[in-house]
PDB file of N, CA and C in Angstrom:
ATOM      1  N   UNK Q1005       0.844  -1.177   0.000  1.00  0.00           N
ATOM      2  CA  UNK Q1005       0.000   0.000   0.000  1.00  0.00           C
ATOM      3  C   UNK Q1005       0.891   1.243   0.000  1.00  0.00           C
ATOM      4  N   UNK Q1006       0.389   2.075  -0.839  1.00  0.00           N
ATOM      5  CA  UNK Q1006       1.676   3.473  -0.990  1.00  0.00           C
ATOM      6  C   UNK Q1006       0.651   4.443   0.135  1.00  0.00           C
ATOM      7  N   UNK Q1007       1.381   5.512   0.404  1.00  0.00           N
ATOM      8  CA  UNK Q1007       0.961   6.617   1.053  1.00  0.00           C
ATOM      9  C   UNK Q1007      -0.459   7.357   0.398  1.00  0.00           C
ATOM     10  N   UNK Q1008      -0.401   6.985  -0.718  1.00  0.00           N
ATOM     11  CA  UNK Q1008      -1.594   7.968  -1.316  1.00  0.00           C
ATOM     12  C   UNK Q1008      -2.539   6.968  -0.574  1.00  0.00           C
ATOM     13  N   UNK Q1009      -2.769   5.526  -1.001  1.00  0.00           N
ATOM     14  CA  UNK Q1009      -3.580   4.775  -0.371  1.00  0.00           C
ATOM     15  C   UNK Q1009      -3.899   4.557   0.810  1.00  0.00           C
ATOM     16  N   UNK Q1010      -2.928   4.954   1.273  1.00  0.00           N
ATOM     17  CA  UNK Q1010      -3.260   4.274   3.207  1.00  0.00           C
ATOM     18  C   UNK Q1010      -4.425   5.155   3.688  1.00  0.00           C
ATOM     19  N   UNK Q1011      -5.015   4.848   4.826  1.00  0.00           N
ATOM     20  CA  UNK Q1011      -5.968   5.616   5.129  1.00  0.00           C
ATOM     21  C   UNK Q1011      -4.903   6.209   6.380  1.00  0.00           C
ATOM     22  N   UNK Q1012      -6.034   7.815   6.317  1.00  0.00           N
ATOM     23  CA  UNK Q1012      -5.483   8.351   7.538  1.00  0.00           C
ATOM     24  C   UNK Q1012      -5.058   7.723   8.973  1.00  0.00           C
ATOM     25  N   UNK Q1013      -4.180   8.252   9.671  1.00  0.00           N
ATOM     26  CA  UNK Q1013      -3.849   7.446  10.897  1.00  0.00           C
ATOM     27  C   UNK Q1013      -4.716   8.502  12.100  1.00  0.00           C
ATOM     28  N   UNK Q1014      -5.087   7.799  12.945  1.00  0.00           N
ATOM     29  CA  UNK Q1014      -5.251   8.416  13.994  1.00  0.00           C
ATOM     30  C   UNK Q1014      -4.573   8.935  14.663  1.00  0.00           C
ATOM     31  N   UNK Q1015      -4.445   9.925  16.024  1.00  0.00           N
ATOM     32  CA  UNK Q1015      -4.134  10.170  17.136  1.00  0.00           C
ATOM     33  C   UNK Q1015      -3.406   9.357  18.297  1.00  0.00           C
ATOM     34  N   UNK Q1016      -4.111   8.568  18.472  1.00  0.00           N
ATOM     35  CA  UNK Q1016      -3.564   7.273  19.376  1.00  0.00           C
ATOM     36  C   UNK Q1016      -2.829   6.013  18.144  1.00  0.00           C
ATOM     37  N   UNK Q1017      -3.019   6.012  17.298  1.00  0.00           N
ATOM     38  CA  UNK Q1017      -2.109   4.648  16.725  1.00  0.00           C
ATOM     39  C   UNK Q1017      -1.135   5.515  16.149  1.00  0.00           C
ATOM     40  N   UNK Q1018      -0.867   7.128  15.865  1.00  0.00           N
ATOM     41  CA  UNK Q1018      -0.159   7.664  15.554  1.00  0.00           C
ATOM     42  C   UNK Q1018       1.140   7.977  16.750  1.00  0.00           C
ATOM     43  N   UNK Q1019       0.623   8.048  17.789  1.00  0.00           N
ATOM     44  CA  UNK Q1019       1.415   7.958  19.160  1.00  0.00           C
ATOM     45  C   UNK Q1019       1.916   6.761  19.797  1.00  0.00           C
ATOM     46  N   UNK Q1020       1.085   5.974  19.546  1.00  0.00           N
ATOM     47  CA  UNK Q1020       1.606   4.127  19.777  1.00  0.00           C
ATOM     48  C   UNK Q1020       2.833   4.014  18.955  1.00  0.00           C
ATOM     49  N   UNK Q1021       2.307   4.241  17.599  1.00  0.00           N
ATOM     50  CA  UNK Q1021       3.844   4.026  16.481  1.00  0.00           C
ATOM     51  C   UNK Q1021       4.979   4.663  16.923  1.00  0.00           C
ATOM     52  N   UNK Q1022       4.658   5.920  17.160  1.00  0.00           N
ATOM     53  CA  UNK Q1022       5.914   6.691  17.627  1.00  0.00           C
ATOM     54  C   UNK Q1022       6.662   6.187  19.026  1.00  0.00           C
ATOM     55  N   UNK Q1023       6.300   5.735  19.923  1.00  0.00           N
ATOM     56  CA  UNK Q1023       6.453   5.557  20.998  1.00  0.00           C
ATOM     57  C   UNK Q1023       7.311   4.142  20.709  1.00  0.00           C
ATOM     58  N   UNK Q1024       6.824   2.803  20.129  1.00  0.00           N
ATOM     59  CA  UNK Q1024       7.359   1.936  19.846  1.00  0.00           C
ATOM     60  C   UNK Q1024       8.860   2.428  18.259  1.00  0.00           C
ATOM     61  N   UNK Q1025       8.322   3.046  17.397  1.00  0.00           N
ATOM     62  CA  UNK Q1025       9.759   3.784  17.223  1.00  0.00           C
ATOM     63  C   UNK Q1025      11.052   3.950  18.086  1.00  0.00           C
ATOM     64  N   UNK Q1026      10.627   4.927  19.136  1.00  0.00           N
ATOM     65  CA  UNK Q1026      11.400   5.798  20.371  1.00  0.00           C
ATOM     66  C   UNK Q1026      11.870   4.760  21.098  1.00  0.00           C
ATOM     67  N   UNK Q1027      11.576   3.311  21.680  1.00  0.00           N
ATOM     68  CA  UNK Q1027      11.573   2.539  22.584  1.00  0.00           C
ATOM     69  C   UNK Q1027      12.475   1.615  21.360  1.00  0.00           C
ATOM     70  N   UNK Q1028      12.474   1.413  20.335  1.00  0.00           N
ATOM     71  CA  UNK Q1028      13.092   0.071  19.515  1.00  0.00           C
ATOM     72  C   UNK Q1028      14.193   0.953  18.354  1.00  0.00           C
ATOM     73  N   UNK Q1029      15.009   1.661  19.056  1.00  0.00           N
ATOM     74  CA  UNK Q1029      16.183   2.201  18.312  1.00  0.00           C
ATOM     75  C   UNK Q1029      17.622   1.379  18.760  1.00  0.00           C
ATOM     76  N   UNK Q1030      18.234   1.856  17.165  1.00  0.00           N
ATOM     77  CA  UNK Q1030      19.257   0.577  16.984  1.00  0.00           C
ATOM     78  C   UNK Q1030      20.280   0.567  18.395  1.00  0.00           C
ATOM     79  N   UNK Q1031      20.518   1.798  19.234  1.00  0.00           N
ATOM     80  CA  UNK Q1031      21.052   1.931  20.123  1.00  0.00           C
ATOM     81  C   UNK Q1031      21.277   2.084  21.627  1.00  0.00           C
ATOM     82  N   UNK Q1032      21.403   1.258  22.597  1.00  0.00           N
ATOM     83  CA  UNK Q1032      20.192   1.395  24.048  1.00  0.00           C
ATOM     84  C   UNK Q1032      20.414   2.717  24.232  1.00  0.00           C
ATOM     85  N   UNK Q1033      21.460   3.748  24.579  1.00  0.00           N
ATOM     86  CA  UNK Q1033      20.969   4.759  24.712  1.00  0.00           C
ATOM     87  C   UNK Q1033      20.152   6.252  24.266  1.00  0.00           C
ATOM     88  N   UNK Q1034      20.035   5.743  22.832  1.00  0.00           N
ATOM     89  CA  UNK Q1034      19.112   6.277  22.369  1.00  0.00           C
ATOM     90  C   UNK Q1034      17.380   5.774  23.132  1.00  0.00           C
ATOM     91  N   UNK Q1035      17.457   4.511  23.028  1.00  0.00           N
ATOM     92  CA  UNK Q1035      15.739   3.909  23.908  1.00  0.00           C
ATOM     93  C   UNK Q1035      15.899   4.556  25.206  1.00  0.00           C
ATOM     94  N   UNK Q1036      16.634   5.002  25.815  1.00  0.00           N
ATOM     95  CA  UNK Q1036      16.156   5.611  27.198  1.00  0.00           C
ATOM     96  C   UNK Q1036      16.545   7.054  27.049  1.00  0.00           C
ATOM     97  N   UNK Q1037      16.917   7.679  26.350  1.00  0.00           N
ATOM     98  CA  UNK Q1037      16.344   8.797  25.780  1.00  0.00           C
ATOM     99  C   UNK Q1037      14.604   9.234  25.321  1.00  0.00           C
ATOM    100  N   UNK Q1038      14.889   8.617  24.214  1.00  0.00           N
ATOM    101  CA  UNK Q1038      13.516   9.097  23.591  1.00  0.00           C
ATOM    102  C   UNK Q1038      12.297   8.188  24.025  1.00  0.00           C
ATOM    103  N   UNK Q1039      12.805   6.746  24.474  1.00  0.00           N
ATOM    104  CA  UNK Q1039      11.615   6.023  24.994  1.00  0.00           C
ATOM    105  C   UNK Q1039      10.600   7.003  26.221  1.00  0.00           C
ATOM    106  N   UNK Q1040      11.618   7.096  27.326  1.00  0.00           N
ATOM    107  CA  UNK Q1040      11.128   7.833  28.019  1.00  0.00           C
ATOM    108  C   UNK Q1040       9.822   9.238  27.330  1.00  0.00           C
ATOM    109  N   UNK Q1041      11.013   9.831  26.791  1.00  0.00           N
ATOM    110  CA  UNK Q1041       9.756  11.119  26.501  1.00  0.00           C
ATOM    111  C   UNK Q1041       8.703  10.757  25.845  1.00  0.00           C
ATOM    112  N   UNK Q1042       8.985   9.619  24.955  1.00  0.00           N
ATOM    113  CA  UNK Q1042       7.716   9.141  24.158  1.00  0.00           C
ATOM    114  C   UNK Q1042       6.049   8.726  24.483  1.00  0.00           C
ATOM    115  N   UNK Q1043       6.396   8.395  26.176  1.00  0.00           N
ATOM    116  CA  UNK Q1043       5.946   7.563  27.506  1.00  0.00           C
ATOM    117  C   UNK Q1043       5.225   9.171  27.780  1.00  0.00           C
ATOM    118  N   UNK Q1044       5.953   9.953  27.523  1.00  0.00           N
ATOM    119  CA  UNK Q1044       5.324  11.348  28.580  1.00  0.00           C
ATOM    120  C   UNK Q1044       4.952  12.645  27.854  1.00  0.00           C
ATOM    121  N   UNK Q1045       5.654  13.382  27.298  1.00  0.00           N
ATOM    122  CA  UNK Q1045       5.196  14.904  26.808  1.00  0.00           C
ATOM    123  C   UNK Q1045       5.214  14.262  25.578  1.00  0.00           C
ATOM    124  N   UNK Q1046       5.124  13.145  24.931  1.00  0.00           N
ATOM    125  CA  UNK Q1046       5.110  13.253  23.398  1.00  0.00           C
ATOM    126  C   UNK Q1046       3.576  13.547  23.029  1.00  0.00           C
ATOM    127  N   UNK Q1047       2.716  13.163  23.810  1.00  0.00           N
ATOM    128  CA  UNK Q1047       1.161  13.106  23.610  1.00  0.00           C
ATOM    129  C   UNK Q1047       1.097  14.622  24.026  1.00  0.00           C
ATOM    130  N   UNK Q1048       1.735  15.468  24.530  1.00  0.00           N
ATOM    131  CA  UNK Q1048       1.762  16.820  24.429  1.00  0.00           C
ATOM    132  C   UNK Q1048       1.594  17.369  23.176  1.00  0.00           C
ATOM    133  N   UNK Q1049       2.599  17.225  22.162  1.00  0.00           N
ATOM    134  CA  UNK Q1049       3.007  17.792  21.141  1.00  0.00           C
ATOM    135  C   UNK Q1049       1.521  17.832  20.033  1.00  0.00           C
ATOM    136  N   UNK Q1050       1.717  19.224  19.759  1.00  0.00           N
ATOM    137  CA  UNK Q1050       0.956  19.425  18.573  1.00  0.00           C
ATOM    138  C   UNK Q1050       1.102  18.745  16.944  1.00  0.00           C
ATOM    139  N   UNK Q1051       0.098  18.789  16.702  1.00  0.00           N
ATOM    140  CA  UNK Q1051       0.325  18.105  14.946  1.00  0.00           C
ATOM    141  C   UNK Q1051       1.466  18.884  14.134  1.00  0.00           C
ATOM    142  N   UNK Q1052       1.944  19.928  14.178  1.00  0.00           N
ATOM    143  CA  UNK Q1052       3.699  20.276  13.735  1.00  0.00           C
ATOM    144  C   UNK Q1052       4.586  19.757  14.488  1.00  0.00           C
ATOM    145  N   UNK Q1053       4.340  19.998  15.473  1.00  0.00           N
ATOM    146  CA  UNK Q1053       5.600  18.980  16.558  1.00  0.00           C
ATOM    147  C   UNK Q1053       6.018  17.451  16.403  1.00  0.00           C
ATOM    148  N   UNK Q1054       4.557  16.869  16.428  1.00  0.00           N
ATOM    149  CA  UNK Q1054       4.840  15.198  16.258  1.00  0.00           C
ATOM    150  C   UNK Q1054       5.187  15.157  14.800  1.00  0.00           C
ATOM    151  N   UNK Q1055       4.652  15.632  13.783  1.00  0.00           N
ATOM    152  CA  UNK Q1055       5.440  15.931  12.475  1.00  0.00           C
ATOM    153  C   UNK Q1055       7.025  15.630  13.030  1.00  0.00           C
ATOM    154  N   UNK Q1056       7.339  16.928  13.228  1.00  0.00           N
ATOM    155  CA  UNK Q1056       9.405  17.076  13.273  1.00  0.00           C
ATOM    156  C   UNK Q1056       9.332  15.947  14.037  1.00  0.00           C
ATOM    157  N   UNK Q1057       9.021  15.508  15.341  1.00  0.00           N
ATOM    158  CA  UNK Q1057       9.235  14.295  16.221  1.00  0.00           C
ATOM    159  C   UNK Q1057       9.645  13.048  14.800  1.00  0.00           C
ATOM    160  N   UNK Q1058       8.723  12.603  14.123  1.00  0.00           N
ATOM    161  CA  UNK Q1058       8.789  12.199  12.922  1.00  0.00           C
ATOM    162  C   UNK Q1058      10.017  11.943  12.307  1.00  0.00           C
ATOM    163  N   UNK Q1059      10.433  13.565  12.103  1.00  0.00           N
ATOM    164  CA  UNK Q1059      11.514  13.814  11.089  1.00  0.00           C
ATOM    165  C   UNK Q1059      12.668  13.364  12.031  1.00  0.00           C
ATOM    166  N   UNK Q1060      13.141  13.721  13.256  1.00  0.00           N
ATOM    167  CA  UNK Q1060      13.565  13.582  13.903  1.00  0.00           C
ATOM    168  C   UNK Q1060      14.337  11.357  14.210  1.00  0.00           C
ATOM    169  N   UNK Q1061      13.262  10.581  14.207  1.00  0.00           N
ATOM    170  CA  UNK Q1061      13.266   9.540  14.850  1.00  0.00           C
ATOM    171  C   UNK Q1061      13.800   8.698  12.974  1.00  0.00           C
ATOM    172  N   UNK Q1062      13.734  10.010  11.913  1.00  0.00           N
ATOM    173  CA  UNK Q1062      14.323   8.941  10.863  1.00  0.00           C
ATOM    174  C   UNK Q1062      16.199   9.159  10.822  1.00  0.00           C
ATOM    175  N   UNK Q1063      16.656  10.392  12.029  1.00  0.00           N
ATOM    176  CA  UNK Q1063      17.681  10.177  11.524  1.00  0.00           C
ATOM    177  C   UNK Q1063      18.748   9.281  12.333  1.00  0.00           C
ATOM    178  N   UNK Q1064      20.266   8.707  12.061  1.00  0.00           N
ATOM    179  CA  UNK Q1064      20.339   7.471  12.376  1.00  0.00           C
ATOM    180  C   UNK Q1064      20.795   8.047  14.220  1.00  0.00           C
ATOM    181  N   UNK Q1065      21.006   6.717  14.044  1.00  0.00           N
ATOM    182  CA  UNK Q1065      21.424   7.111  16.482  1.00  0.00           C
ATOM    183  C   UNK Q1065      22.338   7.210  16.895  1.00  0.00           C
ATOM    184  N   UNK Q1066      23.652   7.342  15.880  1.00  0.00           N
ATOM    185  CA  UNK Q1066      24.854   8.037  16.424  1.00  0.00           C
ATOM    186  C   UNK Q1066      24.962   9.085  16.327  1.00  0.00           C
ATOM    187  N   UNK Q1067      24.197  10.133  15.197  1.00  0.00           N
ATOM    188  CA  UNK Q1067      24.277  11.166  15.183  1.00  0.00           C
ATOM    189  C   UNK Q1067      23.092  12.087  15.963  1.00  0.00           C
ATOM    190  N   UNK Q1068      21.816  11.507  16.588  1.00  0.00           N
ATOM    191  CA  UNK Q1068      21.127  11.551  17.019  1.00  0.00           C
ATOM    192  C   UNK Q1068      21.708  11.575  18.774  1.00  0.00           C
ATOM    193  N   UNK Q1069      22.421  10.688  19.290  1.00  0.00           N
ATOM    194  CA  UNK Q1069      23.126  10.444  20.401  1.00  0.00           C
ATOM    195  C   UNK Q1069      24.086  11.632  20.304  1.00  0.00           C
ATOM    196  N   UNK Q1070      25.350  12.215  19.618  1.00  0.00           N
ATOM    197  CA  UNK Q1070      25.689  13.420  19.803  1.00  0.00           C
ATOM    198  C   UNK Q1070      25.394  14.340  20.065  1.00  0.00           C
ATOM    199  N   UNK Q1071      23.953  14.656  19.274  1.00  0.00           N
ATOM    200  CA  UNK Q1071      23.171  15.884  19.477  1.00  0.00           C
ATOM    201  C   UNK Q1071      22.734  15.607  20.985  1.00  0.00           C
ATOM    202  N   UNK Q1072      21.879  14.971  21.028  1.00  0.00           N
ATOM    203  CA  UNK Q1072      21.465  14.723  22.903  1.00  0.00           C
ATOM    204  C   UNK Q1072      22.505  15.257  23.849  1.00  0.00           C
ATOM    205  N   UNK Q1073      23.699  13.971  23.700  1.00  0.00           N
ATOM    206  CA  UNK Q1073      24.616  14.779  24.607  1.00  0.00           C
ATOM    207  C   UNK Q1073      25.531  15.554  24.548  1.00  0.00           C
ATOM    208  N   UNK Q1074      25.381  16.692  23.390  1.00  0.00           N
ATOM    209  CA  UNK Q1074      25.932  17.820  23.423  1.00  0.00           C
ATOM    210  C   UNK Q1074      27.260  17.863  22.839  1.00  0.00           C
ATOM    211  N   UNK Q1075      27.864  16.598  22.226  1.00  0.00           N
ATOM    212  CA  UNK Q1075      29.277  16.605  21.447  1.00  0.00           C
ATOM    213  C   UNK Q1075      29.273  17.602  20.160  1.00  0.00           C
ATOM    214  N   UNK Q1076      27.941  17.414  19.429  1.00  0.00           N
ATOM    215  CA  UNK Q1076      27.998  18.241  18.136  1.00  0.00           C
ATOM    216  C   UNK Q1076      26.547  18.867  18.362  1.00  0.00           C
ATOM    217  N   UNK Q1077      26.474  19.782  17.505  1.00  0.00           N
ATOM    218  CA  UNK Q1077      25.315  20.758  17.360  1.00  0.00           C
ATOM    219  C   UNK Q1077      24.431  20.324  16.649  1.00  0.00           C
ATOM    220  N   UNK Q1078      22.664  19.590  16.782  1.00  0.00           N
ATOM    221  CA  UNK Q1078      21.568  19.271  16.142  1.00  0.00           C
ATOM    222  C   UNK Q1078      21.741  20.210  14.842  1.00  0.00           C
ATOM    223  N   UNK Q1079      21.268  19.485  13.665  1.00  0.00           N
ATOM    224  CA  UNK Q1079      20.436  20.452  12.384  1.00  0.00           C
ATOM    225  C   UNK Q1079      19.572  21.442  12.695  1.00  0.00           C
ATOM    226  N   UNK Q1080      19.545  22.467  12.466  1.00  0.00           N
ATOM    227  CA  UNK Q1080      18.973  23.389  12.673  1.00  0.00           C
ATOM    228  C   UNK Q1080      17.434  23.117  12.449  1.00  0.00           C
ATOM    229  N   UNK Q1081      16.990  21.961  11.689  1.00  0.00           N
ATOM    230  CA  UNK Q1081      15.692  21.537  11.866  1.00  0.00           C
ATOM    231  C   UNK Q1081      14.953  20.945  12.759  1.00  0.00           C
ATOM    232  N   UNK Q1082      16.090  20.415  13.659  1.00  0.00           N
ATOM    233  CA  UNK Q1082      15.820  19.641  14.804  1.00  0.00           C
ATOM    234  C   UNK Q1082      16.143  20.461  16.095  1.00  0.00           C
ATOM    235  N   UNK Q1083      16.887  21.633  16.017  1.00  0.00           N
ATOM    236  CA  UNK Q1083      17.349  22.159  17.371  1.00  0.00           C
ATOM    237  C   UNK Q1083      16.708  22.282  18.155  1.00  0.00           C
ATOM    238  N   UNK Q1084      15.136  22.776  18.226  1.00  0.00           N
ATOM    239  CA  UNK Q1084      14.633  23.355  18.900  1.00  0.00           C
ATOM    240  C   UNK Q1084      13.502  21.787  19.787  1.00  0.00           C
ATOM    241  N   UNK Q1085      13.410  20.877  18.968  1.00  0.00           N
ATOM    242  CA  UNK Q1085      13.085  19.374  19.380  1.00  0.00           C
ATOM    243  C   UNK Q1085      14.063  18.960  20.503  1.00  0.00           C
ATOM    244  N   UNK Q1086      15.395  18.930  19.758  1.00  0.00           N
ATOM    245  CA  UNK Q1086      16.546  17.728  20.748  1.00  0.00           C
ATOM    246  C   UNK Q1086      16.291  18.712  21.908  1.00  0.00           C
ATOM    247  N   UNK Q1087      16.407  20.502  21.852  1.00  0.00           N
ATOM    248  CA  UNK Q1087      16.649  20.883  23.202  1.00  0.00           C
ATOM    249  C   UNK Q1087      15.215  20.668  24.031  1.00  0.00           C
ATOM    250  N   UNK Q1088      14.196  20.967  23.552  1.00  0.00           N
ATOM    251  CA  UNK Q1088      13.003  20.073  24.165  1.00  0.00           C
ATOM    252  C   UNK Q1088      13.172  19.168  25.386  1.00  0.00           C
ATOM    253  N   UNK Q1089      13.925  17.748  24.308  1.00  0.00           N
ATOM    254  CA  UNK Q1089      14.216  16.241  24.647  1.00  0.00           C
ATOM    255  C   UNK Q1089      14.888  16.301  25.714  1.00  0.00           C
ATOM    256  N   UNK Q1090      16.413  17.379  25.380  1.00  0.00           N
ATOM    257  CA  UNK Q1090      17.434  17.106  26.727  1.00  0.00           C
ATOM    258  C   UNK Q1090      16.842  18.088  27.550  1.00  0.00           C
ATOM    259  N   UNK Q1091      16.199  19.025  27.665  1.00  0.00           N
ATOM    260  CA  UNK Q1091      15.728  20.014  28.676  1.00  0.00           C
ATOM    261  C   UNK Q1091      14.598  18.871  29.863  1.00  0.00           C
ATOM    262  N   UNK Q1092      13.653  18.283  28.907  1.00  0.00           N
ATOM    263  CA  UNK Q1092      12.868  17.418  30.068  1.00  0.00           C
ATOM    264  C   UNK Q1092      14.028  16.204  31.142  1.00  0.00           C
ATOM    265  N   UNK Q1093      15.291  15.798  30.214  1.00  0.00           N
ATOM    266  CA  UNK Q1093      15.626  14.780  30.748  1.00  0.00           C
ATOM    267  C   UNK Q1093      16.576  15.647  31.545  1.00  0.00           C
ATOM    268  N   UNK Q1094      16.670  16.964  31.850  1.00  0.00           N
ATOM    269  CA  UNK Q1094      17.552  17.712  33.050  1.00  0.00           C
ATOM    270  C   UNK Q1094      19.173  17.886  32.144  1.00  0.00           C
ATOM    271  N   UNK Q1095      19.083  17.409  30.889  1.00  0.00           N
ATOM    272  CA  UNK Q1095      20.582  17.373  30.119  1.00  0.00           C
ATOM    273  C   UNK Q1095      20.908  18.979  29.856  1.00  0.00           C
ATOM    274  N   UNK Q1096      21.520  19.604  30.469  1.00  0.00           N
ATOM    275  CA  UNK Q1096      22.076  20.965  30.169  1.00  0.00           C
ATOM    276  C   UNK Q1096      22.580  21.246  28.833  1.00  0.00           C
TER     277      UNK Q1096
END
């Protein structure tokens, strides 16, 4: 089934997916990163937010893991997400 076909997703199976995304990344410390938030303020996020959340969870988890802990500087598409992410988890 292509994208044109699929039927719309809901709210809740749209947050389930994401959440099992966040929780089943190639790297454990990426899953207790984003698992966690996925569990908590992700059902916060507005329909632009869970969008980037989205954009966010396709890119890979080493470079994803830098940004978190602060070795290199997020894409400017993501900055304002990762600091989100590390701000709830107390990451300065």
């Amino acid at each position: 089934m292509t994208d044109e076909t699929r039927a719309p997703e809901d709210r809740i199976t749209r947050l389930k997916r994401l959440r099992i995304r966040s929780w089943r990344r190639g790297i454990r410390e990426m899953d207790m990163l984003l698992g966690p938030f996925a569990d908590g303020p992700l059902a916060e996020l507005d329909e632009g937010d869970l969008a980037a959340y989205e954009d966010l969870l396709e890119e890979n988890d080493q470079e994803l893991y830098a940004w978190m802990s602060g070795r290199t500087e997020p894409s400017l598409p993501h900055a304002a997400l990762v600091a989100r992410i590390r701000a709830w988890h107390g990451i300065a």
